[in-house]
CSV table of C-alpha atoms in Angstrom, one decimal:
chain,number,residue,atom,x,y,z
A,109,MET,CA,85.9,92.1,57.4
A,110,ARG,CA,87.4,94.5,60.3
A,111,ILE,CA,87.3,93.5,64.0
A,112,GLY,CA,88.0,95.3,66.7
A,113,ILE,CA,87.1,96.8,70.6
A,114,ASP,CA,83.9,99.6,69.1
A,115,ARG,CA,83.2,101.1,72.2
A,116,MET,CA,85.4,101.4,76.5
A,117,ALA,CA,83.9,102.6,79.4
A,118,PHE,CA,85.7,101.8,83.0
A,119,ALA,CA,84.3,102.4,86.3
A,120,THR,CA,86.1,102.1,89.4
A,121,THR,CA,84.7,103.0,93.2
A,122,ASN,CA,83.9,106.6,94.7
A,123,ASP,CA,86.9,106.4,97.3
A,124,TYR,CA,90.6,106.4,97.5
A,125,LEU,CA,92.7,106.6,99.4
A,126,ASP,CA,96.2,108.4,98.9
A,127,LEU,CA,99.6,106.4,99.2
A,128,VAL,CA,102.0,108.8,100.5
A,129,GLU,CA,99.1,109.0,104.3
A,130,LEU,CA,99.2,104.9,103.9
A,131,ALA,CA,103.3,104.9,103.4
A,132,LYS,CA,103.9,107.2,106.5
A,133,GLU,CA,101.3,105.8,108.6
A,134,ARG,CA,103.4,102.1,107.8
A,135,GLY,CA,107.0,104.1,108.7
A,136,VAL,CA,107.6,103.8,104.7
A,137,ASP,CA,109.5,106.1,103.0
A,138,PRO,CA,106.7,107.3,99.9
A,139,ASN,CA,109.0,107.7,98.2
A,140,LYS,CA,108.6,103.5,97.8
A,141,PHE,CA,105.6,104.0,96.8
A,142,THR,CA,104.8,106.8,94.4
A,143,ILE,CA,108.5,106.1,92.1
A,144,GLY,CA,109.8,102.6,92.9
A,145,ILE,CA,106.2,101.0,93.2
A,146,GLY,CA,105.2,103.7,90.4
A,147,GLN,CA,101.8,104.3,92.5
A,148,ASP,CA,100.2,107.8,94.1
A,149,LEU,CA,96.5,106.5,94.6
A,150,GLN,CA,94.5,103.5,95.1
A,151,ALA,CA,90.9,102.9,94.6
A,152,VAL,CA,88.9,100.8,98.5
A,153,VAL,CA,85.6,99.3,98.1
A,154,PRO,CA,83.1,99.6,100.2
A,155,PRO,CA,81.5,96.8,101.0
A,156,THR,CA,78.3,97.9,98.7
A,157,GLN,CA,80.4,97.0,95.6
A,158,ASP,CA,81.9,94.0,94.2
A,159,ILE,CA,82.8,92.9,90.9
A,160,VAL,CA,79.2,92.4,89.9
A,161,THR,CA,78.5,96.3,90.0
A,162,LEU,CA,81.7,97.8,89.1
A,163,GLY,CA,81.8,95.3,85.9
A,164,ALA,CA,77.5,96.6,85.1
A,165,THR,CA,78.3,100.2,86.3
A,166,ALA,CA,81.8,100.2,82.8
A,167,ALA,CA,79.5,98.7,80.8
A,168,LYS,CA,76.0,101.0,82.1
A,169,LYS,CA,78.5,104.0,80.9
A,170,LEU,CA,78.9,103.0,76.3
A,171,LEU,CA,75.5,101.1,76.3
A,172,THR,CA,72.3,102.6,74.2
A,173,PRO,CA,69.1,100.4,73.5
A,174,GLU,CA,70.6,100.5,69.5
A,175,LEU,CA,73.9,98.9,70.7
A,176,GLU,CA,71.9,96.9,73.6
A,177,LYS,CA,69.8,94.4,70.7
A,178,ASN,CA,72.7,93.2,69.6
A,179,ILE,CA,75.0,91.6,71.9
A,180,SER,CA,74.3,88.6,72.3
A,181,THR,CA,77.1,87.1,75.0
A,182,VAL,CA,78.5,88.8,77.6
A,183,ILE,CA,82.2,87.9,78.8
A,184,VAL,CA,83.6,89.1,82.1
A,185,ALA,CA,86.6,88.2,82.8
A,186,THR,CA,88.6,88.8,86.4
A,187,GLU,CA,89.6,86.2,89.3
A,188,SER,CA,87.5,87.9,92.0
A,189,GLY,CA,84.3,85.6,91.5
A,190,ILE,CA,81.9,85.3,94.3
A,191,ASP,CA,81.1,81.9,93.1
A,192,ASN,CA,82.6,78.7,92.1
A,193,SER,CA,79.6,77.8,89.9
A,194,LYS,CA,77.4,80.5,88.8
A,195,ALA,CA,79.3,83.3,85.9
A,196,SER,CA,79.2,87.0,87.2
A,197,ALA,CA,77.9,87.7,83.9
A,198,ILE,CA,74.1,86.7,84.5
A,199,TYR,CA,74.1,88.5,87.2
A,200,ILE,CA,75.6,91.6,85.1
A,201,LYS,CA,73.1,90.7,82.9
A,202,HIS,CA,70.2,90.9,84.0
A,203,LEU,CA,70.9,94.1,86.2
A,204,LEU,CA,71.5,95.8,82.8
A,205,GLY,CA,67.8,94.1,82.1
A,206,LEU,CA,69.8,92.4,78.3
A,207,SER,CA,67.8,89.5,76.7
A,208,ASP,CA,67.5,86.6,78.4
A,209,PHE,CA,68.6,85.7,74.7
A,210,THR,CA,72.2,86.4,75.6
A,211,ARG,CA,75.0,83.9,76.5
A,212,THR,CA,76.7,84.5,79.2
A,213,VAL,CA,79.9,82.8,81.2
A,214,GLU,CA,83.0,83.5,83.6
A,215,MET,CA,86.3,83.6,82.5
A,216,LYS,CA,89.5,83.1,84.9
A,217,GLU,CA,93.0,82.9,84.4
A,218,ALA,CA,95.0,85.4,86.8
A,219,CYS,CA,95.4,88.4,85.0
A,220,TYR,CA,95.6,87.0,81.3
A,221,SER,CA,92.0,86.2,81.2
A,222,ALA,CA,89.8,89.4,79.7
A,223,THR,CA,92.6,89.0,76.5
A,224,ALA,CA,91.4,85.1,75.9
A,225,ALA,CA,87.8,87.0,76.2
A,226,ILE,CA,88.5,89.9,73.3
A,227,GLN,CA,90.3,86.8,71.9
A,228,PHE,CA,86.4,84.1,71.3
A,229,ALA,CA,85.0,87.2,71.6
A,230,LYS,CA,86.4,88.2,67.5
A,231,GLY,CA,85.7,85.0,66.7
A,232,VAL,CA,81.8,85.2,67.8
A,233,VAL,CA,81.7,88.8,65.9
A,234,ALA,CA,83.5,86.5,62.9
A,235,LEU,CA,80.8,84.3,62.6
A,236,ASN,CA,78.3,86.2,63.2
A,237,PRO,CA,79.4,89.3,62.0
A,238,GLN,CA,75.4,90.8,62.7
A,239,GLU,CA,76.2,90.3,66.9
A,240,THR,CA,78.4,92.5,69.4
A,241,VAL,CA,79.7,90.8,72.4
A,242,LEU,CA,80.4,93.0,75.5
A,243,VAL,CA,83.6,91.6,77.3
A,244,ILE,CA,84.5,92.8,80.8
A,245,ALA,CA,87.4,93.4,82.9
A,246,ALA,CA,86.5,94.0,86.0
A,247,ASP,CA,88.4,93.1,90.0
A,248,ILE,CA,89.2,93.8,93.0
A,249,ALA,CA,93.1,93.9,94.1
A,250,ARG,CA,93.5,91.6,97.7
A,251,TYR,CA,96.9,90.9,99.3
A,252,GLY,CA,96.2,92.0,103.2
A,253,LEU,CA,96.9,95.3,105.2
A,254,ASN,CA,99.9,96.0,106.1
A,255,THR,CA,101.5,93.6,104.0
A,256,PRO,CA,104.4,93.5,101.2
A,257,GLY,CA,101.9,93.8,98.6
A,258,GLU,CA,99.2,96.4,99.9
A,259,VAL,CA,100.2,99.7,98.1
A,260,THR,CA,99.9,97.5,94.8
A,261,GLN,CA,95.9,97.0,95.1
A,262,GLY,CA,93.4,98.3,93.9
A,263,ALA,CA,89.8,98.1,92.9
A,264,GLY,CA,87.7,98.5,89.4
A,265,ALA,CA,86.2,97.0,85.9
A,266,VAL,CA,86.6,98.1,82.3
A,267,ALA,CA,84.2,97.6,79.7
A,268,MET,CA,84.4,96.9,75.8
A,269,LEU,CA,81.7,96.3,73.3
A,270,ILE,CA,83.3,94.3,70.5
A,271,SER,CA,82.3,94.0,67.4
A,272,ARG,CA,82.6,94.7,63.0
A,273,ASN,CA,83.7,97.8,61.6
A,274,PRO,CA,84.8,98.9,65.2
A,275,HIS,CA,84.8,102.3,65.8
A,276,ILE,CA,88.3,103.0,68.7
A,277,LEU,CA,91.1,99.7,66.9
A,278,THR,CA,90.9,97.0,64.5
A,279,LEU,CA,92.3,93.8,65.3
A,280,GLU,CA,95.0,92.7,63.7
A,281,ASP,CA,95.7,89.7,62.8
A,282,THR,CA,98.4,87.9,64.1
A,283,THR,CA,98.5,87.2,67.8
A,284,ILE,CA,101.2,85.5,70.0
A,285,ALA,CA,99.9,82.9,73.1
A,286,TYR,CA,102.9,82.1,75.9
A,287,SER,CA,102.2,79.8,78.9
A,288,LYS,CA,103.6,77.8,81.5
A,289,ASP,CA,102.8,75.8,84.1
A,290,ILE,CA,104.9,78.5,86.9
A,291,MET,CA,103.8,79.5,91.6
A,292,ASP,CA,104.4,82.9,90.7
A,293,PHE,CA,101.1,84.3,92.3
A,294,TRP,CA,98.4,81.6,92.8
A,295,ARG,CA,95.0,82.6,95.8
A,296,PRO,CA,94.4,79.5,96.8
A,297,LEU,CA,90.4,78.1,97.1
A,298,TYR,CA,90.0,78.6,101.2
A,299,ALA,CA,91.7,81.8,100.8
A,300,THR,CA,90.8,85.9,100.5
A,301,GLU,CA,93.8,87.3,99.8
A,302,ALA,CA,96.9,86.7,97.0
A,303,LEU,CA,99.8,84.4,97.3
A,304,VAL,CA,102.7,86.0,95.5
A,305,ASP,CA,106.9,86.0,95.0
A,306,GLY,CA,107.1,89.7,93.6
A,307,LYS,CA,110.9,89.7,92.0
A,308,TYR,CA,110.0,85.5,90.4
A,309,SER,CA,107.1,86.8,88.8
A,310,THR,CA,108.5,90.7,87.9
A,311,ASN,CA,110.9,88.2,85.7
A,312,VAL,CA,108.2,86.8,84.6
A,313,TYR,CA,106.1,89.2,83.4
A,314,ILE,CA,109.7,90.6,81.4
A,315,GLU,CA,110.5,86.9,80.6
A,316,PHE,CA,107.6,86.5,78.5
A,317,PHE,CA,107.9,89.6,76.9
A,318,LEU,CA,110.0,89.2,75.5
A,319,GLN,CA,109.3,85.9,73.9
A,320,THR,CA,105.6,86.9,72.4
A,321,PHE,CA,107.3,90.3,71.5
A,322,THR,CA,110.8,88.4,69.9
A,323,ARG,CA,107.5,85.2,68.3
A,324,TYR,CA,105.8,88.3,66.5
A,325,GLN,CA,108.5,89.7,64.9
A,326,GLN,CA,109.3,86.4,63.9
A,327,LEU,CA,106.3,85.8,61.9
A,328,THR,CA,105.6,89.3,61.3
A,329,GLY,CA,108.7,90.6,60.1
A,330,ARG,CA,107.3,94.3,61.7
A,331,GLU,CA,110.5,96.1,63.9
A,332,LEU,CA,109.6,98.9,66.8
A,333,ALA,CA,109.6,101.5,64.4
A,334,ASP,CA,105.9,100.6,63.5
A,335,PHE,CA,104.1,100.2,66.5
A,336,ALA,CA,103.2,104.4,67.8
A,337,ALA,CA,102.5,103.1,71.1
A,338,LEU,CA,103.3,99.4,73.2
A,339,THR,CA,100.9,99.4,76.6
A,340,PHE,CA,100.9,96.8,78.8
A,341,HIS,CA,99.4,95.3,81.7
A,342,MET,CA,99.4,96.9,85.0
A,343,PRO,CA,99.5,95.9,88.1
A,344,PHE,CA,101.5,98.6,89.5
A,345,THR,CA,102.9,100.9,86.6
A,346,LYS,CA,106.6,100.5,87.0
A,347,MET,CA,105.8,97.1,85.3
A,348,GLY,CA,105.4,98.1,82.6
A,349,LYS,CA,108.6,100.6,82.9
A,350,LYS,CA,110.3,97.5,83.7
A,351,GLY,CA,108.6,95.2,80.8
A,352,LEU,CA,110.2,98.1,77.8
A,353,GLU,CA,113.5,98.5,79.2
A,354,GLY,CA,114.0,94.7,78.9
A,355,LEU,CA,112.9,95.9,75.3
A,356,LEU,CA,115.0,99.0,74.5
A,357,LYS,CA,117.8,98.3,76.9
A,358,ASP,CA,120.3,101.4,75.9
A,359,ARG,CA,118.0,101.8,72.9
A,360,ASN,CA,117.4,106.0,73.0
A,361,ASP,CA,116.9,107.2,69.5
A,362,GLU,CA,113.7,108.4,68.2
A,363,VAL,CA,111.6,105.8,68.2
A,364,ALA,CA,113.2,104.3,72.3
A,365,GLN,CA,112.1,107.9,73.4
A,366,ARG,CA,108.4,107.8,70.9
A,367,LEU,CA,106.8,104.7,73.6
A,368,ARG,CA,108.8,105.7,76.5
A,369,THR,CA,106.3,108.5,75.8
A,370,GLN,CA,103.8,107.0,75.1
A,371,LEU,CA,104.2,103.6,78.1
A,372,THR,CA,104.1,107.4,80.6
A,373,ALA,CA,100.7,108.3,79.2
A,374,SER,CA,100.0,104.9,79.3
A,375,GLN,CA,100.5,104.8,83.1
A,376,LEU,CA,98.5,107.9,84.6
A,377,PHE,CA,95.2,106.3,85.2
A,378,SER,CA,96.3,103.4,86.6
A,379,ARG,CA,98.3,105.5,88.9
A,380,GLN,CA,95.0,106.8,90.1
A,381,VAL,CA,93.7,103.7,90.4
A,382,GLY,CA,96.0,101.2,91.3
A,383,ASN,CA,95.4,97.4,90.7
A,384,LEU,CA,93.0,95.8,88.2
A,385,TYR,CA,94.4,92.5,87.4
A,386,THR,CA,92.4,91.8,83.8
A,387,GLY,CA,91.7,95.1,83.5
A,388,SER,CA,95.2,96.5,83.8
A,389,LEU,CA,96.3,96.4,80.0
A,390,TYR,CA,93.3,98.2,79.6
A,391,LEU,CA,92.6,101.4,81.7
A,392,SER,CA,96.8,102.0,80.2
A,393,LEU,CA,95.0,101.4,76.9
A,394,MET,CA,92.3,104.6,77.6
A,395,SER,CA,95.2,106.1,79.5
A,396,LEU,CA,97.1,106.2,76.0
A,397,LEU,CA,94.4,107.4,73.9
A,398,GLN,CA,93.1,110.2,76.2
A,399,ASN,CA,97.0,111.1,77.8
A,400,SER,CA,98.7,111.5,73.6
A,401,ASP,CA,98.2,112.5,70.1
A,402,LEU,CA,97.9,109.8,68.1
A,403,ARG,CA,96.2,109.4,64.9
A,404,ALA,CA,93.8,107.1,63.2
A,405,GLY,CA,96.3,104.4,61.7
A,406,SER,CA,98.7,103.9,64.7
A,407,ARG,CA,99.7,100.3,65.9
A,408,ILE,CA,99.2,99.6,68.8
A,409,GLY,CA,100.8,97.2,70.5
A,410,LEU,CA,99.2,95.4,73.5
A,411,PHE,CA,101.4,93.1,75.7
A,412,SER,CA,98.6,91.1,78.1
A,413,TYR,CA,100.6,88.7,81.2
A,414,GLY,CA,98.7,86.8,84.2
A,415,SER,CA,100.4,84.5,86.4
A,416,GLY,CA,101.2,81.2,86.8
A,417,ALA,CA,100.6,82.2,83.6
A,418,GLU,CA,99.7,83.3,80.2
A,419,GLY,CA,101.1,86.1,78.7
A,420,GLU,CA,100.0,87.5,74.8
A,421,PHE,CA,101.3,89.9,72.0
A,422,TYR,CA,99.0,91.1,69.7
A,423,THR,CA,98.2,94.0,67.6
A,424,GLY,CA,95.9,97.1,66.3
A,425,ILE,CA,95.8,99.9,64.4
A,426,LEU,CA,93.6,103.2,66.0
A,427,GLU,CA,90.4,104.2,64.5
A,428,ASP,CA,89.5,108.3,62.9
A,429,GLY,CA,87.3,109.6,66.0
A,430,TYR,CA,88.2,107.4,68.8
A,431,GLU,CA,88.7,109.6,70.7
A,432,HIS,CA,84.4,110.3,71.5
A,433,TYR,CA,83.9,105.9,72.6
A,434,MET,CA,85.2,106.8,75.2
A,435,ASN,CA,84.5,107.9,78.6
A,436,ASN,CA,86.2,110.2,80.2
A,437,ILE,CA,88.5,108.9,83.0
A,438,GLN,CA,90.6,111.9,84.6
A,439,GLU,CA,86.9,114.3,84.9
A,440,GLU,CA,85.0,111.4,86.2
A,441,LEU,CA,88.8,110.3,89.1
A,442,LYS,CA,88.2,114.6,89.8
A,443,HIS,CA,84.9,113.5,91.9
A,444,ARG,CA,85.7,110.7,93.9
A,445,HIS,CA,86.5,111.0,98.3
A,446,GLN,CA,90.2,110.6,99.2
A,447,VAL,CA,89.9,108.4,102.3
A,448,SER,CA,91.6,108.0,106.1
A,449,VAL,CA,94.5,105.4,106.4
A,450,ALA,CA,92.6,104.0,109.2
A,451,GLU,CA,88.4,104.1,107.4
A,452,TYR,CA,90.2,102.4,104.5
A,453,GLU,CA,91.2,99.5,106.9
A,454,LYS,CA,87.7,99.7,108.3
A,455,LEU,CA,85.5,99.3,104.8
A,456,PHE,CA,89.0,97.0,103.6
A,457,SER,CA,87.9,93.9,106.7
A,458,SER,CA,84.3,95.2,105.4
A,459,GLN,CA,84.0,93.3,102.1
A,460,LEU,CA,81.0,90.9,102.9
A,461,GLY,CA,84.2,87.9,101.7
A,462,MET,CA,83.5,84.5,102.2
A,463,ASN,CA,81.1,85.1,104.9
A,464,ASP,CA,77.9,82.8,105.5
A,465,ARG,CA,75.4,84.7,107.6
A,466,ASP,CA,72.7,86.7,106.4
A,467,ILE,CA,74.4,90.2,106.1
A,468,GLU,CA,72.2,93.4,105.3
A,469,PHE,CA,74.9,96.5,103.3
A,470,ASP,CA,73.3,100.4,104.4
A,471,VAL,CA,74.2,101.8,100.9
A,472,THR,CA,72.5,104.9,101.3
A,473,ASN,CA,75.7,106.7,100.7
A,474,ASP,CA,76.8,104.9,97.5
A,475,PRO,CA,77.1,107.0,94.5
A,476,LEU,CA,77.2,104.4,92.1
A,477,PRO,CA,74.1,103.0,89.9
A,478,PHE,CA,74.2,99.2,91.4
A,479,VAL,CA,74.7,98.5,94.9
A,480,LEU,CA,75.6,95.0,96.8
A,481,LYS,CA,73.3,95.0,99.7
A,482,GLY,CA,74.6,91.8,101.2
A,483,GLN,CA,73.7,88.4,101.3
A,484,LYS,CA,70.5,85.7,102.3
A,485,ASP,CA,70.3,82.9,103.0
A,486,HIS,CA,73.7,82.2,100.9
A,487,GLN,CA,72.6,84.3,98.0
A,488,ARG,CA,73.6,88.0,97.1
A,489,ILE,CA,71.5,91.4,96.6
A,490,TYR,CA,71.4,93.8,93.9
A,491,GLU,CA,70.1,96.1,93.8
A,492,ALA,CA,69.9,98.9,90.7
A,493,LYS,CA,69.1,102.4,92.1
């Protein structure tokens, strides 16, 4: 039985920041951001949006009444949880109007957990072939204003349906997971912004990719020539390039050139949105599929990484007609609204965060279908517009 990704959809906020403008405001050479980090634009989050609204918006784009009938489970992968107990998946299931006879759960392991969610979903479908699992990777990356990590912020959600006979990508059986207790990035319970050792984290990322890919080759006997493309978790697009070059080194033959070309295709959307944490790998995959000419039957490698740290390398085979089962991301990104650095800073500081007070947000100008109206009696109030 073939099991894999049947449909995909992406959602982000309506506002974005030009990182050239941010660089000028911070007194930094813009090339440090656009070339050194590999980022051009960054999603800016208004207080009326969080992982629940973004996740529900992404899922709404791919669901139909017929598809909803088969959803047995909703899994939200995030490191931007809004409650230490209650799963964000419950809120999203409610906003989407899914059946109460639906399993809902939230998963966490830094940027890696969406991959674990997909593997778990694959197991659910293997046991119950008639069922479909909705996996949502939703996150808001925050490092603080005027900090070294500010340029690698971002926000968005990728929603995926995992089912038998998928229309986008059939997942192959061999997967390689690798984990170690490492403090390269973490966020204590008392903090709304992450703590990170950037250079160390980059080195660990590369090490985990090489470890998992080498192990994969040992078990399967496959070579680089067997892959049409490799996709990477991209907290910033230069990270994916570092991973690939760590493998290719000085190799410059036809296979290496092809993989570099496809990497560029996979970076395009992330350059315009920023860091999605759990969703970064899957936005990379969507960017690859919408900006390249890959054919059905192509093998794609996926490297997932989450600090702390865990990595996984796995593969999938591209299905015929895959392009018809995703939303057109580039077209949607064209209609966003650019904000100034001052507006960005105001919105950044207006997030609900760990505030325990009652608060009501003005949702009038938020065009997304789901919004966070505020908080009352310690409960977040959501609305489907």
